[in-house]
């Protein structure tokens, strides 16, 4: 988007006169060089004069070299872009072997392009994005040419640098700061670091003197800096700052990869992490550059959520503010309040905190980072829009300040003429209107910066109250003072609270807490205890929250999160008060605390399509990560989505069927992605399976069949996945088509094994799902994967009744249309076959009696919701019996796999009285709801008080006796 065009002429008379004077001087210089009348039209001359008003640097340069205007301007004052022809000409100009000619060429290119960039910006032909990109491209070009020329000179003297294995080595130049981010400003220094892969020596030829790689690359870096930095009669190219390297000015100019890795692992400081966010390799071998960046990534981006970065950045900002105050830089648009640096800190805080887990945040451009933060709801859309508008305004201001005299300045002018110049360059009528707009943007930035960096700081500053709570936790208060403090906090029952605190105090984690953790714990306690005291179940909530705190207390990053974001602490207390299961879930996976940051997302559940889309996007963003990282990210996705379901469940009383739907959709999406990953890995080794049948060649595939709760769309929070694997390979030549050919049957067995491994392998992120494959033909003694043909033969001739019962809830969750339809047809055939109803009833009753005797967990006066007489299993067995008994005459009974819809069909077809069908449906929902609520409190599915459920239990038992008569 082009920038705002300049107004016709500045209102300030002196500024307008200056522009006209510069135009007259250029016209005189043009004519004095032997040219006829200037090639520019009246409109073109007018536009050029207006640009001169904004930039004496451009005016002076064109007066000194008037013909340069013909390369940059059209007759009507339009500006030409830098194209491929121009680059080819520049490369030819720099091809000279003479160092002085090379340096002169670089400086002339730089001077021409700086004028071009300024003119395109000031005359409205380029917007901010193009201006920053053009400045970055110019610096990259000059850097790369200087790098190549320095290497050419030194390798001609000393040979090619190699490591001990004879592999060529190259100097890697890392661009830092705004150059690294691709957002270089107009008259900026360029921040560089220099490194090389391995030690060794140059391979010297005749007449060449060998050098150690360290010496060679140091000389190359020094020569590169001289080519760019040295002032000659033609000026300079770019001022180079190399102080961001390890140990700064006192450190070696160039270091090896090994040295850098050791330094950042053992001595790297927080500000260096911040600086390396923007690090971008500009010169050197591509593979060596990639290796360097992968080596630096763990230092910059932690695998965990690093909320301690807030405090580090606050400290850095405090240092800057002290410097601003000391030097009187209040009007510095980069470092002053509401300036560019605060916007950068805002975006980069999230990068440091979350970039280890969210690769898309590892973006060097602050504008792109801010947009990503909005897309991920880490900042509001309004905040992002206001920050981006402020950033663009400030960066435009910065560039136009620096275009005045090609000087690196960020201070607003005090002189009236210069104020008028800046206001005019920014498209404002006068200084006051410009300054008002600037202040509005700076206020926006300061407000957003304060919200992010200081929202929890005031509450976290220790006071007498916090000190008392610390003393309570440490056991340093007298009993009377303990009781007084807890009463002040509105705790009703003192004894259990003191018992919980004592247990927490004596835990190993608290007794061995580090200094940083102890300080943060002291900051957290006032907020924590006040929130717990406000709940209805104080003792239970305290027990759950302290157990969670014990799990994270030695990981100060989580304490920092709760301090920085009091709303997260409030959500933790709210959810722990509502559910022991959630409290335990958070304790086992404290990384999920990050999911509580935005309550809008926490309590807003995606639909089936959105869930699958989110998972696909995550997998796409993880393409460059190693497998462990990908698996951990997928585990976190599953855990985060599960927590969201549970949060909505306990706070909004989400209907149980909706809970099961959400958890089922989640499992299906994950199994589908894991299957795709397993297929990619297995096919990469062996190729695709191929077979021939009926004279045609085709690629058979694997079907993943879900049984049990996943098959019946009744998945719970901790449910295993009951899976059976089938393939449709048959006929001749059943082999894969890769270099390592194997039989298709072996391919599918290895594919299934890989899928099970991906789903159930334990990593630091836990497991995705426990997988149970015992429902396959012949159980544990059978093959892991069966062909459809073999599975059909088993189901027709050898399967037990209980296996046909299990088939009622079986469905394909991963598989193409051909094999899915083949399974559906076979299931329909088996479920609709004729049966001896009396014998069937007897078998199912006997099996149910054995289960009840072996599995019921209730004691006298209690009720096992699943296994006792009149419970969930009775209803499930009646459903399975009904399908097996009646589907021959009512084949529509095979359409569904979930109990509720099958019961509805029983009533609709008159297979049982409509009242019984409705009652069984209500009872099933009621009993499952009770089991579900007990599970959310971390308790087993056993009712202690059955009065509220007695009517349902007795009704189910009665229907059982009427329906299951032998």
PDB file of C-alpha atoms in Angstrom, residues 670-838:
ATOM      1  CA  UNK A 670      -6.195 -37.499  16.333  1.00  0.00           C
ATOM      2  CA  UNK A 671      -6.413 -41.114  15.156  1.00  0.00           C
ATOM      3  CA  UNK A 672      -6.814 -39.817  11.596  1.00  0.00           C
ATOM      4  CA  UNK A 673      -3.702 -37.595  11.874  1.00  0.00           C
ATOM      5  CA  UNK A 674      -1.671 -40.337  13.544  1.00  0.00           C
ATOM      6  CA  UNK A 675      -2.733 -42.760  10.830  1.00  0.00           C
ATOM      7  CA  UNK A 676      -1.544 -40.295   8.168  1.00  0.00           C
ATOM      8  CA  UNK A 677       1.773 -39.911   9.983  1.00  0.00           C
ATOM      9  CA  UNK A 678       2.173 -43.696  10.275  1.00  0.00           C
ATOM     10  CA  UNK A 679       1.334 -44.154   6.574  1.00  0.00           C
ATOM     11  CA  UNK A 680       3.942 -41.562   5.571  1.00  0.00           C
ATOM     12  CA  UNK A 681       6.640 -43.218   7.678  1.00  0.00           C
ATOM     13  CA  UNK A 682       5.821 -46.782   6.625  1.00  0.00           C
ATOM     14  CA  UNK A 683       5.454 -45.907   2.949  1.00  0.00           C
ATOM     15  CA  UNK A 684       8.774 -44.025   3.007  1.00  0.00           C
ATOM     16  CA  UNK A 685      10.454 -47.303   4.033  1.00  0.00           C
ATOM     17  CA  UNK A 686       8.619 -49.848   1.887  1.00  0.00           C
ATOM     18  CA  UNK A 687       6.570 -48.005  -0.731  1.00  0.00           C
ATOM     19  CA  UNK A 688       2.809 -48.354  -1.214  1.00  0.00           C
ATOM     20  CA  UNK A 689       1.064 -51.725  -1.061  1.00  0.00           C
ATOM     21  CA  UNK A 690      -0.098 -53.018  -4.455  1.00  0.00           C
ATOM     22  CA  UNK A 691      -2.153 -56.042  -5.450  1.00  0.00           C
ATOM     23  CA  UNK A 692      -3.935 -57.409  -8.507  1.00  0.00           C
ATOM     24  CA  UNK A 693      -7.364 -58.932  -8.630  1.00  0.00           C
ATOM     25  CA  UNK A 694      -9.848 -59.393 -11.438  1.00  0.00           C
ATOM     26  CA  UNK A 695      -7.263 -58.201 -13.932  1.00  0.00           C
ATOM     27  CA  UNK A 696      -6.800 -54.795 -12.306  1.00  0.00           C
ATOM     28  CA  UNK A 697      -4.112 -53.318 -10.101  1.00  0.00           C
ATOM     29  CA  UNK A 698      -5.065 -51.277  -7.054  1.00  0.00           C
ATOM     30  CA  UNK A 699      -3.661 -49.962  -3.790  1.00  0.00           C
ATOM     31  CA  UNK A 700      -5.272 -51.657  -0.784  1.00  0.00           C
ATOM     32  CA  UNK A 701      -5.641 -49.751   2.462  1.00  0.00           C
ATOM     33  CA  UNK A 702      -6.041 -50.078   6.201  1.00  0.00           C
ATOM     34  CA  UNK A 703      -9.310 -49.560   8.044  1.00  0.00           C
ATOM     35  CA  UNK A 704      -9.222 -48.539  11.689  1.00  0.00           C
ATOM     36  CA  UNK A 705     -12.405 -49.888  13.294  1.00  0.00           C
ATOM     37  CA  UNK A 706     -13.521 -48.362  16.591  1.00  0.00           C
ATOM     38  CA  UNK A 707     -15.341 -50.573  19.109  1.00  0.00           C
ATOM     39  CA  UNK A 708     -16.663 -49.831  22.588  1.00  0.00           C
ATOM     40  CA  UNK A 709     -17.047 -46.229  23.704  1.00  0.00           C
ATOM     41  CA  UNK A 710     -15.342 -44.709  20.672  1.00  0.00           C
ATOM     42  CA  UNK A 711     -17.446 -46.845  18.353  1.00  0.00           C
ATOM     43  CA  UNK A 712     -20.582 -46.003  20.300  1.00  0.00           C
ATOM     44  CA  UNK A 713     -19.802 -42.252  20.381  1.00  0.00           C
ATOM     45  CA  UNK A 714     -19.749 -42.350  24.196  1.00  0.00           C
ATOM     46  CA  UNK A 715     -16.129 -41.527  24.909  1.00  0.00           C
ATOM     47  CA  UNK A 716     -15.308 -40.245  28.398  1.00  0.00           C
ATOM     48  CA  UNK A 717     -12.381 -38.196  29.695  1.00  0.00           C
ATOM     49  CA  UNK A 718     -10.083 -41.124  30.441  1.00  0.00           C
ATOM     50  CA  UNK A 719     -11.393 -43.701  27.973  1.00  0.00           C
ATOM     51  CA  UNK A 720      -9.118 -46.160  26.195  1.00  0.00           C
ATOM     52  CA  UNK A 721      -9.553 -46.707  22.470  1.00  0.00           C
ATOM     53  CA  UNK A 722     -10.743 -50.185  21.487  1.00  0.00           C
ATOM     54  CA  UNK A 723      -9.444 -50.640  17.955  1.00  0.00           C
ATOM     55  CA  UNK A 724      -9.432 -53.402  15.360  1.00  0.00           C
ATOM     56  CA  UNK A 725      -7.367 -53.193  12.156  1.00  0.00           C
ATOM     57  CA  UNK A 726      -8.466 -54.602   8.794  1.00  0.00           C
ATOM     58  CA  UNK A 727      -7.038 -54.428   5.268  1.00  0.00           C
ATOM     59  CA  UNK A 728      -8.503 -55.210   1.846  1.00  0.00           C
ATOM     60  CA  UNK A 729      -5.463 -56.658   0.084  1.00  0.00           C
ATOM     61  CA  UNK A 730      -6.272 -59.751  -1.911  1.00  0.00           C
ATOM     62  CA  UNK A 731      -5.462 -61.488  -5.185  1.00  0.00           C
ATOM     63  CA  UNK A 732      -1.979 -61.797  -6.679  1.00  0.00           C
ATOM     64  CA  UNK A 733       1.346 -59.974  -6.357  1.00  0.00           C
ATOM     65  CA  UNK A 734       0.561 -58.575  -2.906  1.00  0.00           C
ATOM     66  CA  UNK A 735       3.770 -56.578  -2.464  1.00  0.00           C
ATOM     67  CA  UNK A 736       4.770 -52.990  -1.809  1.00  0.00           C
ATOM     68  CA  UNK A 737       6.311 -50.980  -4.644  1.00  0.00           C
ATOM     69  CA  UNK A 738       9.290 -49.509  -2.788  1.00  0.00           C
ATOM     70  CA  UNK A 739      12.973 -50.403  -3.017  1.00  0.00           C
ATOM     71  CA  UNK A 740      12.574 -52.563   0.111  1.00  0.00           C
ATOM     72  CA  UNK A 741       9.616 -54.661  -0.985  1.00  0.00           C
ATOM     73  CA  UNK A 742       7.625 -56.527   1.640  1.00  0.00           C
ATOM     74  CA  UNK A 743       4.376 -58.469   1.565  1.00  0.00           C
ATOM     75  CA  UNK A 744       1.276 -56.291   1.911  1.00  0.00           C
ATOM     76  CA  UNK A 745       0.240 -58.233   5.011  1.00  0.00           C
ATOM     77  CA  UNK A 746       3.567 -57.359   6.637  1.00  0.00           C
ATOM     78  CA  UNK A 747       3.192 -53.738   5.525  1.00  0.00           C
ATOM     79  CA  UNK A 748      -0.220 -53.426   7.178  1.00  0.00           C
ATOM     80  CA  UNK A 749       1.002 -55.132  10.365  1.00  0.00           C
ATOM     81  CA  UNK A 750       3.879 -52.646  10.620  1.00  0.00           C
ATOM     82  CA  UNK A 751       1.570 -49.753   9.793  1.00  0.00           C
ATOM     83  CA  UNK A 752      -0.808 -50.761  12.596  1.00  0.00           C
ATOM     84  CA  UNK A 753       2.090 -51.239  15.011  1.00  0.00           C
ATOM     85  CA  UNK A 754       3.381 -47.798  14.144  1.00  0.00           C
ATOM     86  CA  UNK A 755      -0.051 -46.230  14.633  1.00  0.00           C
ATOM     87  CA  UNK A 756      -0.455 -47.891  18.045  1.00  0.00           C
ATOM     88  CA  UNK A 757       3.029 -46.697  19.002  1.00  0.00           C
ATOM     89  CA  UNK A 758       2.304 -43.098  17.981  1.00  0.00           C
ATOM     90  CA  UNK A 759      -0.939 -43.097  19.942  1.00  0.00           C
ATOM     91  CA  UNK A 760       0.324 -44.740  23.101  1.00  0.00           C
ATOM     92  CA  UNK A 761       4.078 -44.031  23.385  1.00  0.00           C
ATOM     93  CA  UNK A 762       5.015 -42.194  26.576  1.00  0.00           C
ATOM     94  CA  UNK A 763       6.796 -38.855  26.061  1.00  0.00           C
ATOM     95  CA  UNK A 764       7.330 -35.893  28.336  1.00  0.00           C
ATOM     96  CA  UNK A 765       3.879 -34.782  27.198  1.00  0.00           C
ATOM     97  CA  UNK A 766       2.294 -38.042  28.361  1.00  0.00           C
ATOM     98  CA  UNK A 767       0.391 -40.366  26.025  1.00  0.00           C
ATOM     99  CA  UNK A 768      -2.347 -39.614  23.541  1.00  0.00           C
ATOM    100  CA  UNK A 769      -4.500 -42.658  24.236  1.00  0.00           C
ATOM    101  CA  UNK A 770      -4.134 -46.120  25.665  1.00  0.00           C
ATOM    102  CA  UNK A 771      -5.017 -48.551  22.880  1.00  0.00           C
ATOM    103  CA  UNK A 772      -6.737 -51.908  23.457  1.00  0.00           C
ATOM    104  CA  UNK A 773      -6.658 -54.340  20.509  1.00  0.00           C
ATOM    105  CA  UNK A 774      -7.988 -57.447  22.285  1.00  0.00           C
ATOM    106  CA  UNK A 775     -11.324 -57.349  20.439  1.00  0.00           C
ATOM    107  CA  UNK A 776      -9.639 -58.538  17.229  1.00  0.00           C
ATOM    108  CA  UNK A 777     -10.384 -62.079  15.970  1.00  0.00           C
ATOM    109  CA  UNK A 778      -8.998 -64.682  18.385  1.00  0.00           C
ATOM    110  CA  UNK A 779      -8.118 -61.931  20.866  1.00  0.00           C
ATOM    111  CA  UNK A 780      -4.518 -61.686  22.088  1.00  0.00           C
ATOM    112  CA  UNK A 781      -3.672 -64.904  20.229  1.00  0.00           C
ATOM    113  CA  UNK A 782      -4.867 -63.532  16.886  1.00  0.00           C
ATOM    114  CA  UNK A 783      -3.066 -61.496  14.247  1.00  0.00           C
ATOM    115  CA  UNK A 784      -2.907 -57.759  14.867  1.00  0.00           C
ATOM    116  CA  UNK A 785      -4.294 -56.996  11.395  1.00  0.00           C
ATOM    117  CA  UNK A 786      -6.777 -59.195   9.547  1.00  0.00           C
ATOM    118  CA  UNK A 787      -7.801 -59.109   5.921  1.00  0.00           C
ATOM    119  CA  UNK A 788     -11.450 -58.320   5.302  1.00  0.00           C
ATOM    120  CA  UNK A 789     -11.800 -61.820   3.869  1.00  0.00           C
ATOM    121  CA  UNK A 790     -10.370 -63.482   6.991  1.00  0.00           C
ATOM    122  CA  UNK A 791     -12.354 -61.195   9.305  1.00  0.00           C
ATOM    123  CA  UNK A 792     -15.579 -62.055   7.458  1.00  0.00           C
ATOM    124  CA  UNK A 793     -14.892 -65.778   7.725  1.00  0.00           C
ATOM    125  CA  UNK A 794     -14.232 -65.418  11.460  1.00  0.00           C
ATOM    126  CA  UNK A 795     -17.388 -63.408  12.108  1.00  0.00           C
ATOM    127  CA  UNK A 796     -19.505 -65.840  10.102  1.00  0.00           C
ATOM    128  CA  UNK A 797     -18.166 -69.078  11.492  1.00  0.00           C
ATOM    129  CA  UNK A 798     -16.127 -68.737  14.660  1.00  0.00           C
ATOM    130  CA  UNK A 799     -17.035 -65.561  16.571  1.00  0.00           C
ATOM    131  CA  UNK A 800     -18.610 -65.833  20.009  1.00  0.00           C
ATOM    132  CA  UNK A 801     -21.898 -64.192  20.846  1.00  0.00           C
ATOM    133  CA  UNK A 802     -20.118 -61.533  22.899  1.00  0.00           C
ATOM    134  CA  UNK A 803     -18.073 -60.635  19.797  1.00  0.00           C
ATOM    135  CA  UNK A 804     -21.275 -60.085  17.854  1.00  0.00           C
ATOM    136  CA  UNK A 805     -22.520 -57.983  20.764  1.00  0.00           C
ATOM    137  CA  UNK A 806     -19.349 -55.887  20.465  1.00  0.00           C
ATOM    138  CA  UNK A 807     -19.999 -55.518  16.720  1.00  0.00           C
ATOM    139  CA  UNK A 808     -23.163 -53.550  17.531  1.00  0.00           C
ATOM    140  CA  UNK A 809     -20.967 -50.601  18.567  1.00  0.00           C
ATOM    141  CA  UNK A 810     -18.306 -51.002  15.850  1.00  0.00           C
ATOM    142  CA  UNK A 811     -17.667 -48.489  13.051  1.00  0.00           C
ATOM    143  CA  UNK A 812     -14.802 -47.421  10.791  1.00  0.00           C
ATOM    144  CA  UNK A 813     -13.153 -44.193  11.955  1.00  0.00           C
ATOM    145  CA  UNK A 814     -10.254 -44.181   9.455  1.00  0.00           C
ATOM    146  CA  UNK A 815     -10.449 -45.755   6.025  1.00  0.00           C
ATOM    147  CA  UNK A 816     -11.346 -45.078   2.420  1.00  0.00           C
ATOM    148  CA  UNK A 817     -14.841 -45.511   0.986  1.00  0.00           C
ATOM    149  CA  UNK A 818     -14.228 -49.002  -0.453  1.00  0.00           C
ATOM    150  CA  UNK A 819     -13.066 -50.696   2.740  1.00  0.00           C
ATOM    151  CA  UNK A 820     -15.505 -48.667   4.865  1.00  0.00           C
ATOM    152  CA  UNK A 821     -18.436 -49.889   2.781  1.00  0.00           C
ATOM    153  CA  UNK A 822     -17.114 -53.473   2.883  1.00  0.00           C
ATOM    154  CA  UNK A 823     -17.027 -53.375   6.692  1.00  0.00           C
ATOM    155  CA  UNK A 824     -20.471 -51.764   6.900  1.00  0.00           C
ATOM    156  CA  UNK A 825     -21.932 -54.453   4.653  1.00  0.00           C
ATOM    157  CA  UNK A 826     -20.317 -57.262   6.648  1.00  0.00           C
ATOM    158  CA  UNK A 827     -21.481 -55.783   9.977  1.00  0.00           C
ATOM    159  CA  UNK A 828     -25.001 -55.508   8.595  1.00  0.00           C
ATOM    160  CA  UNK A 829     -24.872 -59.127   7.403  1.00  0.00           C
ATOM    161  CA  UNK A 830     -23.693 -60.458  10.773  1.00  0.00           C
ATOM    162  CA  UNK A 831     -26.136 -58.423  12.864  1.00  0.00           C
ATOM    163  CA  UNK A 832     -29.136 -59.385  10.698  1.00  0.00           C
ATOM    164  CA  UNK A 833     -28.445 -63.105  10.500  1.00  0.00           C
ATOM    165  CA  UNK A 834     -31.179 -65.414  11.940  1.00  0.00           C
ATOM    166  CA  UNK A 835     -30.669 -66.514  15.547  1.00  0.00           C
ATOM    167  CA  UNK A 836     -32.264 -68.779  18.133  1.00  0.00           C
ATOM    168  CA  UNK A 837     -33.760 -66.036  20.313  1.00  0.00           C
ATOM    169  CA  UNK A 838     -34.118 -68.199  23.416  1.00  0.00           C
TER     170      UNK A 838
END
